[in-house]
Coordinates of C-alpha atoms in Angstrom, one line a residue:
X266 CA 122.4 85.6 132.3
X267 CA 121.3 87.3 135.5
X268 CA 118.1 86.4 137.2
X269 CA 116.9 90.0 136.4
X270 CA 117.7 89.4 132.8
X271 CA 115.9 86.2 132.6
X272 CA 112.8 87.7 134.3
X273 CA 112.9 90.5 131.7
X274 CA 113.0 88.0 128.8
X275 CA 110.2 85.9 130.4
X276 CA 108.0 89.0 130.8
X277 CA 108.7 90.0 127.1
X278 CA 107.7 86.5 125.8
X279 CA 104.6 86.5 127.8
X280 CA 103.5 89.9 126.6
X281 CA 104.3 88.9 123.0
X282 CA 102.0 85.9 123.6
X283 CA 99.2 88.0 124.9
X284 CA 99.5 91.0 122.5
X285 CA 100.5 89.2 119.4
X286 CA 103.7 89.6 117.4
X287 CA 104.9 93.1 116.8
X288 CA 103.7 94.5 113.6
X289 CA 105.8 93.8 110.5
X290 CA 108.6 91.7 111.8
X291 CA 107.0 88.4 112.6
X292 CA 104.8 88.4 109.5
X293 CA 107.6 89.3 107.1
X294 CA 110.1 87.0 108.7
X295 CA 107.8 84.0 108.7
X296 CA 106.8 84.4 105.0
X297 CA 110.3 85.1 103.6
X298 CA 112.3 82.6 105.7
X299 CA 109.7 80.0 105.0
X300 CA 110.2 80.5 101.3
X301 CA 114.1 80.5 101.7
X302 CA 113.9 77.2 103.6
X303 CA 111.2 75.4 101.7
X304 CA 112.3 72.0 100.6
X305 CA 109.7 71.6 97.8
X306 CA 109.4 74.1 95.0
X307 CA 111.4 76.6 97.1
X308 CA 112.1 78.7 93.9
X309 CA 108.5 79.1 93.1
X310 CA 107.6 79.9 96.8
X311 CA 110.2 82.7 96.7
X312 CA 108.8 84.1 93.5
X313 CA 105.3 83.8 94.8
X314 CA 106.2 85.7 97.9
X315 CA 108.0 88.4 96.0
X316 CA 105.3 88.9 93.6
X317 CA 102.8 89.6 96.4
X318 CA 104.2 93.1 96.4
X319 CA 104.9 95.1 93.2
X320 CA 107.6 97.2 94.9
X321 CA 109.4 93.9 95.9
X322 CA 109.1 92.8 92.3
X323 CA 110.7 95.8 90.8
X324 CA 113.6 95.8 93.4
X325 CA 114.3 92.2 92.8
X326 CA 114.5 92.7 89.0
X327 CA 116.6 95.7 89.4
X328 CA 119.1 93.7 91.5
X329 CA 119.1 90.7 89.0
X330 CA 119.9 93.3 86.2
X331 CA 122.5 95.2 88.2
X332 CA 126.2 95.4 87.3
X333 CA 127.1 92.8 89.9
X334 CA 125.3 90.2 87.9
X335 CA 126.1 91.4 84.3
X336 CA 128.0 88.3 83.6
X337 CA 124.6 86.6 83.1
X338 CA 124.1 88.7 80.0
X339 CA 120.6 88.9 78.8
X340 CA 118.0 91.2 80.5
X341 CA 116.0 89.4 83.2
X342 CA 112.2 90.2 83.0
X343 CA 110.5 87.8 85.4
X344 CA 111.0 87.2 89.2
X345 CA 111.1 83.5 88.5
X346 CA 114.2 83.7 86.3
X347 CA 115.8 86.3 88.8
X348 CA 115.4 83.5 91.5
X349 CA 117.3 81.1 89.3
X350 CA 120.1 83.7 88.8
X351 CA 120.4 85.1 92.2
X352 CA 119.4 82.1 94.4
X353 CA 116.9 82.1 97.2
X354 CA 119.2 83.3 99.9
X355 CA 120.3 86.6 98.2
X356 CA 116.8 87.3 96.9
X357 CA 115.3 86.4 100.4
X358 CA 117.4 88.9 102.2
X359 CA 116.3 91.6 99.5
X360 CA 112.7 90.6 99.9
X361 CA 112.9 90.5 103.7
X362 CA 114.5 93.9 103.9
X363 CA 112.0 95.5 101.6
X364 CA 109.1 93.7 103.4
X365 CA 110.3 94.9 106.8
X366 CA 110.6 98.5 105.5
X367 CA 107.1 98.3 104.0
X368 CA 105.4 96.8 107.0
X369 CA 107.0 99.2 109.6
X370 CA 106.4 102.2 107.4
X371 CA 102.6 101.7 107.7
X372 CA 102.4 100.7 111.3
X373 CA 100.9 103.1 113.9
X374 CA 101.4 101.6 117.3
X375 CA 99.7 102.9 120.4
X376 CA 102.9 104.1 121.8
X377 CA 104.6 107.1 120.1
X378 CA 107.9 105.8 121.5
X379 CA 107.6 102.5 119.6
X380 CA 106.6 104.3 116.4
X381 CA 109.7 106.5 116.7
X382 CA 112.0 103.4 117.1
X383 CA 110.3 101.6 114.3
X384 CA 110.8 104.4 111.9
X385 CA 114.4 104.8 112.9
X386 CA 114.9 101.2 112.1
X387 CA 113.3 101.8 108.7
X388 CA 115.6 104.8 108.1
X389 CA 118.7 102.6 109.0
X390 CA 117.5 100.1 106.5
X391 CA 117.2 102.8 103.8
X392 CA 120.7 104.1 104.6
X393 CA 122.2 100.6 104.5
X394 CA 120.6 99.9 101.1
X395 CA 122.0 103.1 99.5
X396 CA 125.4 102.5 101.1
X397 CA 125.6 98.9 100.0
X398 CA 124.7 99.9 96.4
X399 CA 127.7 102.2 96.5
X400 CA 129.8 99.4 97.7
X401 CA 128.6 97.0 95.0
X402 CA 128.8 94.3 97.6
X403 CA 126.7 91.2 97.1
X404 CA 126.1 91.0 100.8
X405 CA 124.4 94.4 100.8
X406 CA 120.8 93.0 101.2
X407 CA 121.8 91.0 104.2
X408 CA 123.3 94.3 105.7
X409 CA 119.9 96.1 105.1
X410 CA 118.1 93.4 107.1
X411 CA 120.6 93.5 109.9
X412 CA 120.5 97.3 110.0
X413 CA 116.9 97.2 110.9
X414 CA 117.3 94.3 113.3
X415 CA 120.3 96.1 115.0
X416 CA 117.7 98.1 117.2
X417 CA 115.2 95.3 117.5
X418 CA 115.8 95.4 121.4
X419 CA 114.8 99.1 121.5
X420 CA 111.6 98.3 119.5
X421 CA 110.6 95.3 121.5
X422 CA 111.0 97.2 124.8
X423 CA 109.2 100.3 123.6
X424 CA 106.4 98.2 122.0
X425 CA 105.8 95.5 124.8
X426 CA 107.2 97.2 127.9
X427 CA 106.8 101.0 127.5
X428 CA 106.9 101.4 131.4
X429 CA 110.4 99.9 131.4
X430 CA 111.5 102.4 128.5
X431 CA 110.2 105.3 130.5
X432 CA 112.3 104.2 133.5
X433 CA 115.4 103.9 131.3
X434 CA 114.9 107.4 130.0
X435 CA 114.2 108.8 133.5
X436 CA 117.5 107.3 134.6
X437 CA 119.7 108.4 131.7
X438 CA 117.9 110.8 129.5
X439 CA 116.6 110.3 125.9
X440 CA 119.0 108.5 123.5
X441 CA 121.1 107.1 126.3
X442 CA 118.7 104.3 127.3
X443 CA 121.2 101.5 126.9
X444 CA 123.6 102.7 129.5
X445 CA 121.0 101.9 132.2
X446 CA 119.6 98.7 130.6
X447 CA 121.9 96.2 132.4
X448 CA 121.1 97.7 135.8
X449 CA 117.3 98.0 135.2
X450 CA 116.6 95.1 132.9
X451 CA 119.5 92.8 133.6
X452 CA 120.8 92.8 130.0
X453 CA 121.5 95.2 127.3
X454 CA 118.9 96.4 124.7
X455 CA 121.1 94.7 122.0
X456 CA 121.1 91.5 123.9
X457 CA 117.3 91.7 124.1
X458 CA 117.1 92.1 120.3
X459 CA 119.4 89.1 119.7
X460 CA 117.4 87.0 122.2
X461 CA 114.2 87.9 120.2
X462 CA 115.9 87.0 116.9
X463 CA 116.8 83.6 118.3
X464 CA 113.3 83.2 119.7
X465 CA 111.9 83.9 116.2
X466 CA 114.3 81.3 114.7
X467 CA 116.4 83.8 112.5
X468 CA 119.4 82.2 110.8
X469 CA 122.8 82.7 112.5
X470 CA 124.2 85.1 109.9
X471 CA 121.4 87.6 110.5
X472 CA 122.0 87.4 114.3
X473 CA 125.7 87.9 113.8
X474 CA 125.1 91.1 111.8
X475 CA 123.1 92.5 114.6
X476 CA 126.1 93.2 116.7
X477 CA 127.9 96.6 117.0
X478 CA 131.3 96.7 115.3
X479 CA 133.3 100.0 115.6
X480 CA 136.1 101.1 113.3
X481 CA 139.7 100.7 114.5
X482 CA 140.9 103.5 116.8
X483 CA 143.0 106.3 115.7
X484 CA 145.0 106.1 112.4
X485 CA 145.4 102.3 112.5
X486 CA 144.9 101.0 108.9
X487 CA 141.6 99.1 108.4
X488 CA 142.0 95.4 108.1
X489 CA 140.1 93.6 105.3
X490 CA 136.7 92.5 106.8
X491 CA 135.2 89.1 106.6
X492 CA 131.6 88.9 105.2
X493 CA 130.0 88.7 108.6
X494 CA 132.1 91.8 109.9
X495 CA 131.4 93.8 106.8
X496 CA 127.6 93.2 107.3
X497 CA 128.0 94.1 111.1
X498 CA 129.9 97.2 110.2
X499 CA 127.5 98.6 107.6
X500 CA 124.6 98.0 110.0
X501 CA 126.3 99.6 113.0
X502 CA 127.1 102.6 110.8
X503 CA 123.6 102.8 109.3
X504 CA 121.9 102.9 112.7
X505 CA 124.2 105.6 113.8
X506 CA 123.4 107.5 110.7
X507 CA 119.7 107.1 111.2
X508 CA 119.9 108.6 114.6
X509 CA 121.8 111.6 113.3
X510 CA 119.5 112.1 110.3
X511 CA 116.2 111.8 112.3
X512 CA 115.8 115.6 113.0
X513 CA 117.2 116.7 109.7
X514 CA 119.2 119.7 111.2
X515 CA 122.8 121.0 111.0
X516 CA 123.8 119.2 114.1
X517 CA 122.7 116.0 112.7
X518 CA 124.4 116.7 109.3
X519 CA 127.7 117.4 111.1
X520 CA 127.5 114.1 113.0
X521 CA 126.7 112.2 109.7
X522 CA 130.0 113.6 108.3
X523 CA 131.8 112.4 111.4
X524 CA 130.3 108.9 111.0
X525 CA 131.1 108.6 107.4
X526 CA 134.7 109.7 107.9
X527 CA 135.1 107.2 110.7
X528 CA 133.7 104.1 108.7
X529 CA 134.8 105.0 105.2
X530 CA 138.0 102.9 105.3
X531 CA 136.5 100.0 107.2
X532 CA 133.6 99.2 104.8
X533 CA 135.6 100.1 101.7
X534 CA 133.6 103.2 100.4
X535 CA 135.0 106.7 100.1
X536 CA 133.7 109.3 102.5
X537 CA 132.5 111.3 99.4
X538 CA 130.5 108.2 98.2
X539 CA 129.1 107.6 101.5
X540 CA 127.8 111.1 101.8
X541 CA 126.2 110.9 98.3
X542 CA 124.7 107.6 99.3
X543 CA 123.2 109.1 102.5
X544 CA 121.8 112.1 100.6
X545 CA 120.0 109.7 98.3
X546 CA 118.7 107.8 101.5
X547 CA 117.3 111.1 102.7
X548 CA 115.3 111.5 99.5
X549 CA 113.9 107.9 99.8
X550 CA 113.1 108.4 103.5
X551 CA 111.2 111.6 102.8
X552 CA 108.7 109.7 100.9
X553 CA 108.7 106.4 102.9
X554 CA 108.6 107.6 106.5
X555 CA 105.6 109.3 108.2
X556 CA 106.5 110.9 111.5
X557 CA 110.3 111.6 111.2
X558 CA 111.1 115.3 110.9
X559 CA 113.3 114.3 108.0
X560 CA 110.1 113.2 106.0
X561 CA 108.5 116.6 106.4
X562 CA 105.0 115.2 107.1
X563 CA 103.2 118.5 106.4
X564 CA 104.7 118.7 103.0
X565 CA 104.6 115.0 101.8
X566 CA 102.8 114.6 98.5
X567 CA 99.8 112.3 98.3
X568 CA 100.4 109.7 95.7
X569 CA 97.7 108.1 93.7
X570 CA 98.3 104.5 93.1
X571 CA 95.2 103.7 91.1
X572 CA 96.0 100.7 88.7
X573 CA 94.4 100.5 85.3
X574 CA 94.7 97.7 82.9
X575 CA 96.7 99.1 80.0
X576 CA 96.7 97.0 76.9
X577 CA 100.0 97.9 75.6
X578 CA 101.7 97.5 78.9
X579 CA 100.1 94.0 79.3
X580 CA 101.4 92.9 75.9
X581 CA 104.8 94.1 76.7
X582 CA 104.8 92.1 79.9
X583 CA 103.6 89.0 78.0
X584 CA 106.4 89.4 75.4
X585 CA 109.1 90.0 78.1
X586 CA 108.0 86.8 80.0
X587 CA 107.9 84.9 76.7
X588 CA 111.5 86.0 76.0
X589 CA 112.6 84.8 79.4
X590 CA 111.0 81.5 78.8
X591 CA 112.7 81.0 75.4
X592 CA 116.0 82.0 77.0
X593 CA 115.6 79.4 79.7
X594 CA 114.5 76.7 77.5
X595 CA 117.7 74.6 77.5
X596 CA 118.3 74.9 81.2
X597 CA 115.0 75.2 83.1
X598 CA 113.0 72.2 84.2
X599 CA 109.3 71.8 83.2
X600 CA 108.3 72.9 86.7
X601 CA 110.5 76.1 86.6
X602 CA 109.1 76.8 83.1
X603 CA 105.5 76.5 84.4
X604 CA 106.4 78.9 87.2
X605 CA 107.7 81.5 84.8
X606 CA 104.6 81.1 82.6
X607 CA 102.2 81.4 85.5
X608 CA 104.0 84.6 86.7
X609 CA 104.0 86.1 83.2
X610 CA 100.2 85.6 82.6
X611 CA 99.4 86.6 86.1
X612 CA 101.3 89.9 85.6
X613 CA 100.6 90.4 81.9
X614 CA 96.9 90.0 82.1
X615 CA 96.6 91.4 85.7
X616 CA 94.7 88.3 86.9
X617 CA 93.2 88.4 90.4
X618 CA 94.4 84.8 90.8
X619 CA 96.4 82.4 88.6
X620 CA 96.7 78.6 89.2
X621 CA 98.7 75.9 87.6
X622 CA 97.2 72.4 87.5
X623 CA 99.1 69.2 86.8
X624 CA 97.8 65.8 85.6
X625 CA 98.7 62.9 87.9
X626 CA 98.2 59.9 85.7
X627 CA 98.8 57.3 88.5
X628 CA 95.9 58.8 90.4
X629 CA 93.9 59.7 87.3
X630 CA 93.2 63.3 88.3
X631 CA 94.3 67.0 87.8
X632 CA 95.5 68.9 90.9
X633 CA 96.6 72.4 91.5
X634 CA 100.3 72.7 92.2
X635 CA 101.2 76.5 92.1
X636 CA 99.2 79.7 92.5
X637 CA 99.5 83.4 92.7
X638 CA 97.1 86.0 94.0
X639 CA 95.5 86.6 97.5
X640 CA 93.3 84.2 99.3
X641 CA 93.8 81.2 96.9
X642 CA 96.6 79.2 98.4
X643 CA 94.4 77.8 101.3
X644 CA 92.0 76.5 98.6
X645 CA 94.7 74.4 96.7
X646 CA 93.9 71.1 98.3
X647 CA 90.3 71.3 97.1
X648 CA 91.2 72.2 93.5
X649 CA 91.4 68.8 92.1
X650 CA 89.2 66.7 89.8
X651 CA 89.3 63.3 87.9
X652 CA 90.8 63.2 84.5
X653 CA 87.8 61.2 83.1
X654 CA 85.9 63.4 80.6
X655 CA 82.9 65.3 82.1
X656 CA 80.8 67.8 80.1
X657 CA 82.3 71.1 81.6
X658 CA 84.4 73.9 80.4
X659 CA 87.7 72.6 81.8
X660 CA 87.5 69.2 80.0
X661 CA 86.3 71.0 76.9
X662 CA 89.5 73.1 76.9
X663 CA 91.7 70.2 77.6
X664 CA 90.0 68.0 74.9
X665 CA 90.2 70.7 72.3
X666 CA 93.7 72.0 73.2
X667 CA 92.6 75.5 72.7
X668 CA 92.8 78.6 74.9
X669 CA 89.3 79.3 76.3
X670 CA 88.2 82.6 77.6
X671 CA 85.0 83.0 79.6
X672 CA 83.8 86.5 79.7
X673 CA 80.9 86.1 82.2
X674 CA 81.1 83.1 84.5
X675 CA 78.1 84.3 86.4
X676 CA 75.7 83.8 83.5
X677 CA 73.0 81.4 84.6
X678 CA 73.0 79.7 81.2
X679 CA 76.5 78.8 81.7
X680 CA 76.3 77.4 85.2
X681 CA 75.9 73.7 84.1
X682 CA 79.4 74.0 82.5
X683 CA 81.1 74.9 85.7
X684 CA 82.3 71.9 87.8
X685 CA 81.6 71.6 91.6
X686 CA 85.2 72.0 92.6
X687 CA 85.3 75.3 90.8
X688 CA 82.1 76.6 92.4
X689 CA 83.6 75.8 95.8
X690 CA 86.8 77.5 95.4
X691 CA 86.9 80.1 92.6
X692 CA 83.2 81.0 92.1
X693 CA 83.8 84.8 92.9
X694 CA 85.6 85.0 89.5
X695 CA 83.7 87.1 86.9
X696 CA 85.9 86.1 83.9
X697 CA 88.6 83.5 83.4
X698 CA 91.1 82.0 81.0
X699 CA 92.1 78.4 80.6
X700 CA 95.5 77.6 78.9
X701 CA 95.6 73.8 78.2
X702 CA 99.0 72.1 78.1
X703 CA 99.2 69.1 75.8
X704 CA 101.9 66.9 74.5
X705 CA 101.3 64.6 71.6
X706 CA 97.6 65.1 71.8
X707 CA 97.5 64.2 75.5
X708 CA 96.7 66.9 78.1
X709 CA 99.3 67.1 80.9
X710 CA 97.9 70.1 82.8
X711 CA 96.6 73.6 82.3
X712 CA 97.1 77.2 83.5
X713 CA 94.1 79.1 84.9
X714 CA 93.6 82.8 85.5
X715 CA 90.7 84.9 86.5
X716 CA 89.4 88.4 87.2
X717 CA 87.1 89.4 89.9
X718 CA 84.4 92.2 89.9
X719 CA 87.0 94.9 90.8
X720 CA 88.2 94.9 87.1
X721 CA 86.4 96.6 84.2
X722 CA 84.9 94.5 81.5
X723 CA 87.6 92.1 80.1
X724 CA 88.0 91.4 76.3
X725 CA 91.1 89.7 75.1
X726 CA 92.6 90.8 71.8
X727 CA 93.8 88.5 69.0
X728 CA 97.4 89.6 69.9
X729 CA 96.9 88.4 73.5
X730 CA 95.4 85.0 72.4
X731 CA 98.4 84.6 70.2
X732 CA 100.9 85.3 72.9
X733 CA 99.1 83.0 75.3
X734 CA 99.4 80.2 72.7
X735 CA 103.1 81.0 72.3
X736 CA 103.6 80.8 76.1
X737 CA 101.9 77.4 76.4
X738 CA 103.9 76.1 73.4
X739 CA 107.1 77.0 75.1
X740 CA 106.1 75.2 78.3
X741 CA 105.3 72.1 76.5
X742 CA 108.8 72.3 74.5
X743 CA 110.4 72.3 77.9
X744 CA 108.5 69.2 78.9
X745 CA 109.1 67.4 75.7
X746 CA 112.9 68.2 75.9
X747 CA 113.0 66.7 79.4
X748 CA 111.2 63.6 78.1
X749 CA 113.6 63.2 75.2
X750 CA 116.6 63.6 77.6
X751 CA 115.2 61.0 79.9
X752 CA 114.6 58.5 77.0
X753 CA 118.2 58.9 75.8
X754 CA 119.6 58.2 79.3
X755 CA 117.4 55.1 79.7
X756 CA 118.5 53.9 76.3
X757 CA 122.1 54.4 77.1

């Protein structure tokens, strides 16, 4: 690398340190890749990460139930089971792509140039998703991520070094900035993006997919592509289409037709299917983007996303999750079953937070192991208490082996029944539920879920109590099955 190139990158890292990470990318990459790489309970970490966003949840379930995975048979209703079927890498790429689109779609940087480049990256990701769906390729979600990262260098320069971007445009004109990059910056814009990806610790497969791959020249037949080249080819085509689609005019439409004709053979999708996929991408982009002419900002519909707790919908979620648990009983570990159960009650009852506690007999205590909901994970270390009986609501639930529902935790008359650890970590809950998990009369842990003041008054129906009891029963069947298998192995 030239001395000028080194100076450019040093300036970029220094401004990153001073201004903070570019909105969207660093946050999403850290959370998703952390879940993909997690050594302990990585499957649950991935499910928790996905469940932090309802859109991610629906997309993950849609992928798990798509034709590519039909060999797995039964309908998949929970993210926890989807992770078991798809694996953390495939689901991580899907989650990362959607998270990047979501984060960049709501960002409004000070620089209008940066905002344009970010939305073009989002548009490229949307195109890649629709094209990959047409191709029915299992590496499609990886291509979505790489399509957005393909122009990472352009985003980095416009966001952190706007004066350099202006100099590039003055030298070459809008849209041709890369032709002057080596002279003015010491390296290409794509090289800057790849350097940033390495700086963030992105895996090698994503960095490989950030390169430009053109179709063979002339009438030369397209050779079968490797996985890495297919991803690079789709991301290259998607970025080119995003630039052509941006203004939503006839000139751009003609350019899209030229692009699809060139890339069709290389990526293995007919030109007609590519054009249909891109038309669908335009529909999605019209609602997801904010400043692109394609999105028709003046005509966008305002969408009300008010969430209400609907009883029938809640029961259906509980029933679906219970079905997943029963289907997984022979194969899932007790920890995986607890994960599915916790997700099911969290979604089905629309808890603000849900936590799974496990009894550690060696240390004579209960400790929180898994959680869902905002602002709860940081409190996990403090959520533990001795298993020796104390006169509070948690020991009462564990001793009675009954689901307990507390409608008003703020009632002064009830304060004496709430332990200190709960008051220190969960006291903003208005109502909560305890689902004890007991085997042969001995408690092994419990599930906890609560609602804060943002919810209307909560009243659980007899049907919901029955479903909660069924859910905890299946969890314990999984634990007892594992114990029986272990006993047989030891006897043998």
